[in-house]
Short mmCIF file of N, CA and C in Angstrom, two decimals:
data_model
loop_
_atom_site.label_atom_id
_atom_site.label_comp_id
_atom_site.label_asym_id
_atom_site.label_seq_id
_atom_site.Cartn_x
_atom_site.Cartn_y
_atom_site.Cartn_z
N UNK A 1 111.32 88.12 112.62
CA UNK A 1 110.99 88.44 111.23
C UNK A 1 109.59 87.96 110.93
N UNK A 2 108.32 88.51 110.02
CA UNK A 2 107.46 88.33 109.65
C UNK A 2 107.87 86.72 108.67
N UNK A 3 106.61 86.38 108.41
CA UNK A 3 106.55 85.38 107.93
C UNK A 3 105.56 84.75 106.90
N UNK A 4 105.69 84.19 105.99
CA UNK A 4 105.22 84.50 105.07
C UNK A 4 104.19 83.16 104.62
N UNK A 5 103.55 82.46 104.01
CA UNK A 5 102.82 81.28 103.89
C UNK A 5 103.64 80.45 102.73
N UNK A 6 103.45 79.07 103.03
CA UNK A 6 104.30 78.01 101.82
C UNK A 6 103.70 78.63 100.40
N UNK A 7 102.79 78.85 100.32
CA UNK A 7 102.10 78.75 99.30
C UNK A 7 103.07 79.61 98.29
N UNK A 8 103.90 80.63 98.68
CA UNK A 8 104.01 82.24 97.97
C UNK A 8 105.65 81.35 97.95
N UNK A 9 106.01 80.31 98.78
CA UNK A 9 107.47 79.76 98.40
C UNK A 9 107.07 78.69 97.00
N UNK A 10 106.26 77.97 97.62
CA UNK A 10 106.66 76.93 96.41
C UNK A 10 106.40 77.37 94.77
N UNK A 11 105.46 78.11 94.34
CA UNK A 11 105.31 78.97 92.80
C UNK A 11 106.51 79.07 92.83
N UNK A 12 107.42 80.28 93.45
CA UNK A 12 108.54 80.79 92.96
C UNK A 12 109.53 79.31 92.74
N UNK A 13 109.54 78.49 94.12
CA UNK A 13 110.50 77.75 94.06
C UNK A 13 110.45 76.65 92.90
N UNK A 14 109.05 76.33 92.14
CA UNK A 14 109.24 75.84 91.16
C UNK A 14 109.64 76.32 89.71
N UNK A 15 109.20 77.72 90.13
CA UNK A 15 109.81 78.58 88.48
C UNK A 15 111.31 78.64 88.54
N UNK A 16 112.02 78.75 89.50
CA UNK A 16 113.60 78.51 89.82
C UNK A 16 114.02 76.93 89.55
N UNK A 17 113.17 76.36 89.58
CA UNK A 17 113.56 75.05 89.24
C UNK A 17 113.24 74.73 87.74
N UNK A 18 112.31 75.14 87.49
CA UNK A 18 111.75 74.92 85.62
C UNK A 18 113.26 75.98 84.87
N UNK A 19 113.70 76.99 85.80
CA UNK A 19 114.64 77.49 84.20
C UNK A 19 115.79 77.10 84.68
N UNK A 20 116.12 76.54 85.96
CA UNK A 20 117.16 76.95 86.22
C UNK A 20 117.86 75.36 86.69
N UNK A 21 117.25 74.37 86.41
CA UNK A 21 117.25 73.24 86.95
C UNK A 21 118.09 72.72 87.79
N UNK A 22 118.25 71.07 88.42
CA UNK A 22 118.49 70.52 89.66
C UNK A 22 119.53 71.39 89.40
N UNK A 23 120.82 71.91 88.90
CA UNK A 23 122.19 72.59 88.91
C UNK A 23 122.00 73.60 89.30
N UNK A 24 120.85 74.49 88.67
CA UNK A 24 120.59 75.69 89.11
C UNK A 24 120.12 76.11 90.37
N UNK A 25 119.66 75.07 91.18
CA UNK A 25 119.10 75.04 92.73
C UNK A 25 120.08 74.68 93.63
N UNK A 26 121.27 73.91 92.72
CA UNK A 26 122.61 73.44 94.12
C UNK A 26 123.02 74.77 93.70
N UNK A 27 122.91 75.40 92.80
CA UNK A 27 123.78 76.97 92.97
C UNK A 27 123.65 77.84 93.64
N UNK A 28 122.22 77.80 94.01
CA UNK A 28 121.45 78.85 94.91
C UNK A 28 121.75 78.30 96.33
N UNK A 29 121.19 76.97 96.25
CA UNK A 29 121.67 76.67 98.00
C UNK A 29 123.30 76.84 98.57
N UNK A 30 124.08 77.09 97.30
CA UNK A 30 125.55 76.79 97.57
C UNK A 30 125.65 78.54 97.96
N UNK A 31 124.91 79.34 97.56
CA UNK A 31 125.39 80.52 97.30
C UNK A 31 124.57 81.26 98.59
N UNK A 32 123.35 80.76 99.55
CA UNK A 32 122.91 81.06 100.51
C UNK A 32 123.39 81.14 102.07
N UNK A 33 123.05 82.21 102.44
CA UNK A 33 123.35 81.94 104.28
C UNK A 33 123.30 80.29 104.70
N UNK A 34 124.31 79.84 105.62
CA UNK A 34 124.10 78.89 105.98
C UNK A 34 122.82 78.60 106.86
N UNK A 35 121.95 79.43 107.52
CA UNK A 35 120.38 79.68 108.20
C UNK A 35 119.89 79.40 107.10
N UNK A 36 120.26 80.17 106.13
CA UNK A 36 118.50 80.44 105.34
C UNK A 36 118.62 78.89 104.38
N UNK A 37 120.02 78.28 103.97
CA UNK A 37 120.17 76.84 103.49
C UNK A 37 118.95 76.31 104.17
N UNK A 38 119.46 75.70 105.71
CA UNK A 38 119.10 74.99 106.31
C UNK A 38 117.52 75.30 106.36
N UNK A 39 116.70 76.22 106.79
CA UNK A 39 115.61 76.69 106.85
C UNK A 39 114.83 75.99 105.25
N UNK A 40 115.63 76.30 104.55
CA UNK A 40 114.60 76.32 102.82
C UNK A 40 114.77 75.31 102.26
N UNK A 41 115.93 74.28 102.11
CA UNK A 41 115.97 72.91 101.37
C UNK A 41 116.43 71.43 102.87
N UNK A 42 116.41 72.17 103.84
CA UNK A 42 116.20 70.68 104.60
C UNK A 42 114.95 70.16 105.46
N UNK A 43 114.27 70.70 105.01
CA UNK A 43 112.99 70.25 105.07
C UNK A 43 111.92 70.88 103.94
N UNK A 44 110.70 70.03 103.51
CA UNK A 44 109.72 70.49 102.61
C UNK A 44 108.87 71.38 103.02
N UNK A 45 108.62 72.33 102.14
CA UNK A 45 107.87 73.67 102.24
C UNK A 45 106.50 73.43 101.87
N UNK A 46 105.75 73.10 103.07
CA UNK A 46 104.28 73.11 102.51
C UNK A 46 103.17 74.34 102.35
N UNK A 47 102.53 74.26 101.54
CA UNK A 47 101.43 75.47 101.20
C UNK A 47 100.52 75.63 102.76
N UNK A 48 100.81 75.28 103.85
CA UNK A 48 100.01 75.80 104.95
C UNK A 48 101.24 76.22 105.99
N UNK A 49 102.45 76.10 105.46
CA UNK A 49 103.17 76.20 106.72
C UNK A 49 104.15 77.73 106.84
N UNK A 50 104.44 78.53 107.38
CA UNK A 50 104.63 79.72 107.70
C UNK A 50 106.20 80.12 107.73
N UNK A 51 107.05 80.65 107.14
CA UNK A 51 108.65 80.63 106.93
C UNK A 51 108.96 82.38 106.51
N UNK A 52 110.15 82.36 107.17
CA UNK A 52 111.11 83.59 107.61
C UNK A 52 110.24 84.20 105.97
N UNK A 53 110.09 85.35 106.36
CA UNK A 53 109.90 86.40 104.87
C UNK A 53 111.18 86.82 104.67
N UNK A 54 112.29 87.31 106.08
CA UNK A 54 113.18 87.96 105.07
C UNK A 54 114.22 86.64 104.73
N UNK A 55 114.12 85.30 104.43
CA UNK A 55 114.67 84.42 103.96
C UNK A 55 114.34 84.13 103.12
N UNK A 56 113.18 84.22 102.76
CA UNK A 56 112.62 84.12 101.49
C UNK A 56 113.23 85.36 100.25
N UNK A 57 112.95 86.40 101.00
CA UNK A 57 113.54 87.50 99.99
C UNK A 57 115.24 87.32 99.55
N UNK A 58 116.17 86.84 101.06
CA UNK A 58 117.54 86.66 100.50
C UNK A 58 117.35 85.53 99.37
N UNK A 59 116.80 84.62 98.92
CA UNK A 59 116.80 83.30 98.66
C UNK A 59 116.34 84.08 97.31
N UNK A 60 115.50 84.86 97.08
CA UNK A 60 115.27 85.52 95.55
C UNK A 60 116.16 86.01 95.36
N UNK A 61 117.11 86.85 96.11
CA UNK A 61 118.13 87.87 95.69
C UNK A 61 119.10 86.98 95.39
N UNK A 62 119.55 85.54 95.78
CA UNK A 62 120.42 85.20 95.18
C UNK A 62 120.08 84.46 93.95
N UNK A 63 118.58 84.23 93.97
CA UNK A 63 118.34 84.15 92.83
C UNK A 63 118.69 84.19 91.19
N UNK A 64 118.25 85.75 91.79
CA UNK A 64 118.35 86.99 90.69
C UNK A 64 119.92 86.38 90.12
N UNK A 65 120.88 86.66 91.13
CA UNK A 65 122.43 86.49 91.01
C UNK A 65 122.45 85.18 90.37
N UNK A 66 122.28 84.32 90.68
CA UNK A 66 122.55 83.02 89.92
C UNK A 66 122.24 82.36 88.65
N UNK A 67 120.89 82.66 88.71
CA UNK A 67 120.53 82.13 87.46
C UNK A 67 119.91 83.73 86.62
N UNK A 68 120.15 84.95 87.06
CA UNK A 68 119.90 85.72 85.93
C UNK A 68 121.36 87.13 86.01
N UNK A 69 120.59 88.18 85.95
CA UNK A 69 121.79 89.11 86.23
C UNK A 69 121.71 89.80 87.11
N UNK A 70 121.04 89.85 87.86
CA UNK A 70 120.94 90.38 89.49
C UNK A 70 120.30 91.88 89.07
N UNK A 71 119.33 92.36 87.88
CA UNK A 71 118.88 93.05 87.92
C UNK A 71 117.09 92.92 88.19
N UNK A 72 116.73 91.87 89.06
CA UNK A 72 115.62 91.83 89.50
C UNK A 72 114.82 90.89 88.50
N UNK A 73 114.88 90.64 87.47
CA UNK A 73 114.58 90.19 86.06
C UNK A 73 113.54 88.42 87.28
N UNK A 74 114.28 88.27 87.52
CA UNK A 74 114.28 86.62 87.90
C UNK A 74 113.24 86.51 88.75
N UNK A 75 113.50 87.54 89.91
CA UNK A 75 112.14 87.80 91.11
C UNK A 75 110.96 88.14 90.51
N UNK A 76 111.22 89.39 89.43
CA UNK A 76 109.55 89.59 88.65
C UNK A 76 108.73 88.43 88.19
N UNK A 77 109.80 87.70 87.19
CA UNK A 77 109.23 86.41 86.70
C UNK A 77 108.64 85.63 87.72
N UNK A 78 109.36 85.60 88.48
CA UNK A 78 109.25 84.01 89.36
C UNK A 78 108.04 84.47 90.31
N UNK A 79 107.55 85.75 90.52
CA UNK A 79 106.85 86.25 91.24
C UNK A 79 105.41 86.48 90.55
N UNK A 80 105.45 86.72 88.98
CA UNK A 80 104.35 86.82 88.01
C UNK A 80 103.76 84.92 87.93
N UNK A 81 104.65 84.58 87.82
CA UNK A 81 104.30 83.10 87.85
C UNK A 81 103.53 82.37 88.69
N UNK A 82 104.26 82.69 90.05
CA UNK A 82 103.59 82.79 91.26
C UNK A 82 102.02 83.01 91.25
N UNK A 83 101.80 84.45 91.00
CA UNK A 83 100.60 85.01 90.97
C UNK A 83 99.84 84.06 89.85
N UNK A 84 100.07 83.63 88.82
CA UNK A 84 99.35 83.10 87.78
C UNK A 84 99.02 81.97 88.36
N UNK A 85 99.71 80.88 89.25
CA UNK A 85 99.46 80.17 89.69
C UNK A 85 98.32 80.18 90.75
N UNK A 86 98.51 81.02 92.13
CA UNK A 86 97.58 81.23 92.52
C UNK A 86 96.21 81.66 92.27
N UNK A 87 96.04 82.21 91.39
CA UNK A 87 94.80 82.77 90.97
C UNK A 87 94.54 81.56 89.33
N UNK A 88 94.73 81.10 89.92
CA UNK A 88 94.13 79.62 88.78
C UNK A 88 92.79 78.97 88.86
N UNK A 89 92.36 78.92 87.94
CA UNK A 89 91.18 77.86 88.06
C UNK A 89 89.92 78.51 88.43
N UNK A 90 88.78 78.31 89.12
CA UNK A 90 88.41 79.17 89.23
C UNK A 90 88.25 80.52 90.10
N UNK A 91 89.49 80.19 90.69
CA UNK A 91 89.63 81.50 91.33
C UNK A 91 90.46 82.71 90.08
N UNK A 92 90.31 82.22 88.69
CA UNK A 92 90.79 82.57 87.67
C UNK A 92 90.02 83.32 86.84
N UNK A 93 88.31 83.17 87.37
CA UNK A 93 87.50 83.40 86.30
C UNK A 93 86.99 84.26 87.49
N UNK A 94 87.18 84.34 88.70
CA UNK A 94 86.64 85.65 90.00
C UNK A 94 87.78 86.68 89.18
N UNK A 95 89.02 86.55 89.32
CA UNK A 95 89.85 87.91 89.28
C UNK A 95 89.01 88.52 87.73
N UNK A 96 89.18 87.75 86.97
CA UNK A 96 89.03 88.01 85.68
C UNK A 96 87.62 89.18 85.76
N UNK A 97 86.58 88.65 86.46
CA UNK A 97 85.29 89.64 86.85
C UNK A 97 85.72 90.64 87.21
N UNK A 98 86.58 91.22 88.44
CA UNK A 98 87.03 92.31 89.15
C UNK A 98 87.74 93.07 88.33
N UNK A 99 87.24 94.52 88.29
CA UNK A 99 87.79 95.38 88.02
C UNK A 99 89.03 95.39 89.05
N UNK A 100 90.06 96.42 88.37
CA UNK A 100 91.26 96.77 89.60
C UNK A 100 91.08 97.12 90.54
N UNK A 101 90.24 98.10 90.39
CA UNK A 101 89.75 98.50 92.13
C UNK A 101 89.05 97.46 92.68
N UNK A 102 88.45 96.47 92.15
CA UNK A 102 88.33 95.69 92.84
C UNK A 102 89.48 95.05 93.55
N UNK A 103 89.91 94.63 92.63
CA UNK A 103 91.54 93.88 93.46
C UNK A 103 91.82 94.68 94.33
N UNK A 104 91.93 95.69 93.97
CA UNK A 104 93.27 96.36 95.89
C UNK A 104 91.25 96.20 96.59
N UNK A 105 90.45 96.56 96.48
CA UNK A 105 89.07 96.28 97.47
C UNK A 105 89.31 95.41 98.43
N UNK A 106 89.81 94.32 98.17
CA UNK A 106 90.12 92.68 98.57
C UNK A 106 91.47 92.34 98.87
N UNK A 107 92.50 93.37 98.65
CA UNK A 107 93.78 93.32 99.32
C UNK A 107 94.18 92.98 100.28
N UNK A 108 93.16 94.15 101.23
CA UNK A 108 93.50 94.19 102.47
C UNK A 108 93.07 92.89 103.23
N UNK A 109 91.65 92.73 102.52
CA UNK A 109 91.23 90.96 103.38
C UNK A 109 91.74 90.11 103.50
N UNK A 110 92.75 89.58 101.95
CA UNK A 110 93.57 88.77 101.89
C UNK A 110 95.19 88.92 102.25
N UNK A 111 95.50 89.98 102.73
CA UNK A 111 97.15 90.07 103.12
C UNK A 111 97.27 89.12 104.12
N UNK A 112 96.65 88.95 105.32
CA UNK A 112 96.73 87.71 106.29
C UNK A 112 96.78 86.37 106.01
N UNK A 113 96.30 85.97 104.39
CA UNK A 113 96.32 84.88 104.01
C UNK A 113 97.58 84.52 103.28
N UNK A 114 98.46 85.54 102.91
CA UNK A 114 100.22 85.09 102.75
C UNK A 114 100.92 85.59 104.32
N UNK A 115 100.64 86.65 105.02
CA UNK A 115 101.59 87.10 105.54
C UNK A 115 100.71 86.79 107.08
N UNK A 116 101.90 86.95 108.09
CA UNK A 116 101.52 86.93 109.42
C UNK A 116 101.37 87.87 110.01
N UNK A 117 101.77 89.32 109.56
CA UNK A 117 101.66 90.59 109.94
C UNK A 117 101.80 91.75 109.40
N UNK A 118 101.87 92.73 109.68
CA UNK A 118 101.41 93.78 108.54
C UNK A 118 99.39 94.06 108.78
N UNK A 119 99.00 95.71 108.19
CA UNK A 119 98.30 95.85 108.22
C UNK A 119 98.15 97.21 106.85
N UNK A 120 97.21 96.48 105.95
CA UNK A 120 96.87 97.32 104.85
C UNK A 120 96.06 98.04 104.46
N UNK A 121 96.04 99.27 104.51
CA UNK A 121 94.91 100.35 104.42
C UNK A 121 95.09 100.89 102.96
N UNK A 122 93.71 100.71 101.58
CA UNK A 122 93.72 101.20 100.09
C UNK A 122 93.20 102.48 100.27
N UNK A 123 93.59 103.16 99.02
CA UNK A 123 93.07 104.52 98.58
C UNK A 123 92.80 104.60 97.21
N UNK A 124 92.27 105.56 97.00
CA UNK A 124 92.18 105.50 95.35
C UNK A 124 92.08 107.30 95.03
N UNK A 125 93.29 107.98 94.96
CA UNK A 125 93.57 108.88 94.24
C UNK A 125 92.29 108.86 92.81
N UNK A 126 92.34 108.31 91.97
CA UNK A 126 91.55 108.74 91.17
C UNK A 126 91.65 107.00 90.17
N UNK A 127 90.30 107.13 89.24
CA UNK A 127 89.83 105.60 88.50
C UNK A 127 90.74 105.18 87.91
N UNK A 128 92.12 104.97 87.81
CA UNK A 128 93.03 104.27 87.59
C UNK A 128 94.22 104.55 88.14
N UNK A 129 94.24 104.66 89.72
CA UNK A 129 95.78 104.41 90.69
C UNK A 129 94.79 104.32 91.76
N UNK A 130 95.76 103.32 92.54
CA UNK A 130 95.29 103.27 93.88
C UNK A 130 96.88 103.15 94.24
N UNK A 131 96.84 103.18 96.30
CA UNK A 131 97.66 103.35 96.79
C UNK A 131 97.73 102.76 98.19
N UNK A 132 98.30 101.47 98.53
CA UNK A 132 98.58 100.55 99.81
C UNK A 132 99.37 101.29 100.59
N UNK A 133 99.20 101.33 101.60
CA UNK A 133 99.84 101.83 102.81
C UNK A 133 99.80 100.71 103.97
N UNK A 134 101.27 100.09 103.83
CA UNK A 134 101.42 99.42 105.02
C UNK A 134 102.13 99.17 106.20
N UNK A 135 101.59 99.00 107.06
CA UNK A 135 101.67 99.10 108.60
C UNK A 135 101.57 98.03 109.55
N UNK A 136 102.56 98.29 110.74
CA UNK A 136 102.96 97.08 111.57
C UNK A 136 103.10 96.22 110.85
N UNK A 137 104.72 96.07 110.42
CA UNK A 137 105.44 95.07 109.64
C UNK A 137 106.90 95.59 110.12
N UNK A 138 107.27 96.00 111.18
CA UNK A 138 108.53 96.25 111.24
C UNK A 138 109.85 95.87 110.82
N UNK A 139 109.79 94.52 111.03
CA UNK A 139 110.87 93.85 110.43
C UNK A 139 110.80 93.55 109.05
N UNK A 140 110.35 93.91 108.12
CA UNK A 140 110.27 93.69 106.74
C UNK A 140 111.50 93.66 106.09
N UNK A 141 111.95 92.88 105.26
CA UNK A 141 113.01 93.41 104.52
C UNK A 141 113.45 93.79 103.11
N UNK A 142 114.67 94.12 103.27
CA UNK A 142 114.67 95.15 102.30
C UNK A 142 114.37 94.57 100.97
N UNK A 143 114.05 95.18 99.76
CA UNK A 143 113.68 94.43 98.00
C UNK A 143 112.83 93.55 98.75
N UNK A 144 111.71 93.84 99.84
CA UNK A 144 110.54 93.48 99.55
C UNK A 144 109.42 93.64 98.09
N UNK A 145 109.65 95.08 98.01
CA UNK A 145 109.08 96.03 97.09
C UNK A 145 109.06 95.03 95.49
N UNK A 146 110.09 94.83 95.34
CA UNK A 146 110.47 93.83 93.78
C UNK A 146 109.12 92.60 93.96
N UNK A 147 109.09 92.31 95.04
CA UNK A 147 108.13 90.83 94.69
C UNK A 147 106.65 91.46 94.66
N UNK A 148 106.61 91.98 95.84
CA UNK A 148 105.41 92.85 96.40
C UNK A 148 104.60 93.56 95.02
N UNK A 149 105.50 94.41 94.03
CA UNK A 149 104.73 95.27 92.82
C UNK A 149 104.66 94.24 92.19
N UNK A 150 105.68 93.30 91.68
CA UNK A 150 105.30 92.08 90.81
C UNK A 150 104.41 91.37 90.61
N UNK A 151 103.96 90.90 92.13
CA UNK A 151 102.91 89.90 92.66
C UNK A 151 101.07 90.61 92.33
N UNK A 152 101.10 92.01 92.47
CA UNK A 152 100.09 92.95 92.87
C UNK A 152 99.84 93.16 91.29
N UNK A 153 100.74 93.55 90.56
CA UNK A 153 100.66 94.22 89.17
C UNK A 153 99.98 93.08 88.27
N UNK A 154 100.77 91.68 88.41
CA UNK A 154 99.96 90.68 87.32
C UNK A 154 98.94 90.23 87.98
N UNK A 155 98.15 90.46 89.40
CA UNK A 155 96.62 90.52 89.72
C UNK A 155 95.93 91.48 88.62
N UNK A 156 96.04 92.81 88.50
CA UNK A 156 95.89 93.35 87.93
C UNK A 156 96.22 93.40 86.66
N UNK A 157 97.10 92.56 86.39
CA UNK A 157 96.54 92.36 84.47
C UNK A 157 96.16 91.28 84.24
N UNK A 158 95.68 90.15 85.32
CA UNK A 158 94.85 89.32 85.44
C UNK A 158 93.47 89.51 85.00
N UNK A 159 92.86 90.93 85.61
CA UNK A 159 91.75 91.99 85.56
C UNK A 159 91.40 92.53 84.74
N UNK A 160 92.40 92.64 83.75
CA UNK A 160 92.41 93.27 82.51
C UNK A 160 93.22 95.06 82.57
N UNK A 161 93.78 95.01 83.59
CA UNK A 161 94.33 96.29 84.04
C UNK A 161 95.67 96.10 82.86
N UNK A 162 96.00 97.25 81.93
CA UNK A 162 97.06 97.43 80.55
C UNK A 162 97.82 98.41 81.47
N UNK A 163 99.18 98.45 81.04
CA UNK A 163 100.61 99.36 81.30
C UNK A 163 100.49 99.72 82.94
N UNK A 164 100.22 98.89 83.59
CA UNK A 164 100.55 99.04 85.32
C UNK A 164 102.08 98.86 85.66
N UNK A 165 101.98 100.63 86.07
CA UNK A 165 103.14 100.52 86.59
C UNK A 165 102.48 100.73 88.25
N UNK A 166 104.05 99.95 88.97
CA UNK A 166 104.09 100.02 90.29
C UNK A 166 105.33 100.57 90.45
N UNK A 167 105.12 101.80 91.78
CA UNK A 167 106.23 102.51 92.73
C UNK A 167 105.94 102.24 94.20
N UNK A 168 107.35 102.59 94.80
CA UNK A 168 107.48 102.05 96.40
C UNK A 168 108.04 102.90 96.80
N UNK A 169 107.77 104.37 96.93
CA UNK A 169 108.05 105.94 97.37
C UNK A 169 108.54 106.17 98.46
N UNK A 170 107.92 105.03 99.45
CA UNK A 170 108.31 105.06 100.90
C UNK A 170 108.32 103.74 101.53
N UNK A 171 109.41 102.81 102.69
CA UNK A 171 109.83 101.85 102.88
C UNK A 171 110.19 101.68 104.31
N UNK A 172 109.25 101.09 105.03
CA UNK A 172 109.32 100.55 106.19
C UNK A 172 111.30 99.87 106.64
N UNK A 173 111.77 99.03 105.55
CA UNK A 173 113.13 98.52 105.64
C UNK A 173 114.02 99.64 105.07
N UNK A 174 113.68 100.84 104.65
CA UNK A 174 114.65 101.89 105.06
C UNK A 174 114.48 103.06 105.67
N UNK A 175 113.33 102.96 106.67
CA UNK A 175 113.42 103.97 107.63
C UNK A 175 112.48 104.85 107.75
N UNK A 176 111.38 104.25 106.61
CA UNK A 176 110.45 105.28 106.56
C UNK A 176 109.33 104.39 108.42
N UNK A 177 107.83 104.74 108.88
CA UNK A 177 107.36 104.25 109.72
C UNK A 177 106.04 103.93 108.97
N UNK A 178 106.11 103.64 107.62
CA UNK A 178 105.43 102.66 106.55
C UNK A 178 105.63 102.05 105.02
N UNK A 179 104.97 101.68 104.68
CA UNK A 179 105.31 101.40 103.46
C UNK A 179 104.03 101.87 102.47
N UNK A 180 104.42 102.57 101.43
CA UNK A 180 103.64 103.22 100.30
C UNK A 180 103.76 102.40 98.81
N UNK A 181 102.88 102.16 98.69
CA UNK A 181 102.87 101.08 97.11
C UNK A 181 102.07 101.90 96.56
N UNK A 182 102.10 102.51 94.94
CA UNK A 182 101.64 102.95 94.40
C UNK A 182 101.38 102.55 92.75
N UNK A 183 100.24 102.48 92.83
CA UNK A 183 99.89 101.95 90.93
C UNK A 183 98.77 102.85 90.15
N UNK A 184 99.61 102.45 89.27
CA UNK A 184 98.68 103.10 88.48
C UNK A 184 98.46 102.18 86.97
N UNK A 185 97.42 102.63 86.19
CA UNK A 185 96.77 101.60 84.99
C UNK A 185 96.26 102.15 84.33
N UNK A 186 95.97 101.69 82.90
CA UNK A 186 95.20 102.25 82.12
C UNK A 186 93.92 100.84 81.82
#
């Protein structure tokens, strides 16, 4: 399985802890694969160190289930948060400069800096949608897509990008031989 950087665990894992507190985290570990337990709370998750992606994704999905209603609600948040976090400070006042097209511009440079594999090629249909296409990520898994538009979309209203929606048309974890992310903005 691909793998993903501490950095993109601990945001989420603290927004799961701010709503959902110490009760709300024995719920999640109680409610996890016995792997992905052991992998995610018996040892500390540091911002340089590299962990299962699709454990990470089960670990949102039960998320979702535990502390919200399992309609994704919990991953967006915890994933917008995420992003707010990372792009803090003054790497807060760079996004803020970039237009959207700037952001996906710089996508592709930075995908290696969460992920271990995968390869991202942008387009730009026209001055407000662009479109990721990604490749060699085989093992990806599935409701990648939920964190993935989440994470991408509040870059972009970081930017000042209004009513971004994101679609995932086509899916490496169900069979397609890539993955298609599509946005669009006003």
């Amino acid at each position: 399985m691909g793998k993903m950087k501490g950095t993109g665990w601990i945001g989420n894992m603290e927004y799961l802890e701010k709503i959902g507190g110490a009760a709300g985290m024995e719920k999640i570990k109680a409610a996890l694969l016995p792997a992905d337990r052991a992998l995610i709370f018996n040892s500390p998750i540091l911002s340089y160190t590299w962990l299962d992606y699709g454990a990470y994704i089960r670990m949102m999905l039960v998320a979702d289930k535990v502390l919200g209603q399992g309609d994704y609600r919990i991953i967006k948040e915890a994933t917008r948060h995420n992003a707010r976090k990372d792009i803090s400070g003054i790497y807060r006042v760079f996004f803020s400069l970039l237009t959207p097209r700037g952001i996906f511009k710089n996508t592709a440079k930075v995908w290696h800096q969460y992920f271990d594999t995968g390869e991202v090629a942008v387009e730009f249909p026209d001055d407000k949608a662009a479109r990721l296409t990604l490749t060699e990520f085989l093992d990806i898994p599935l409701y990648h897509e939920i964190a993935q538009n989440a994470f991408i979309a509040e870059m972009l209203v970081i930017s000042g990008a209004k009513n971004v929606i994101a679609k995932h048309p086509q899916c490496i974890a169900r069979g397609d031989d890539h993955c298609i992310f599509e946005f669009t903005w006003e």
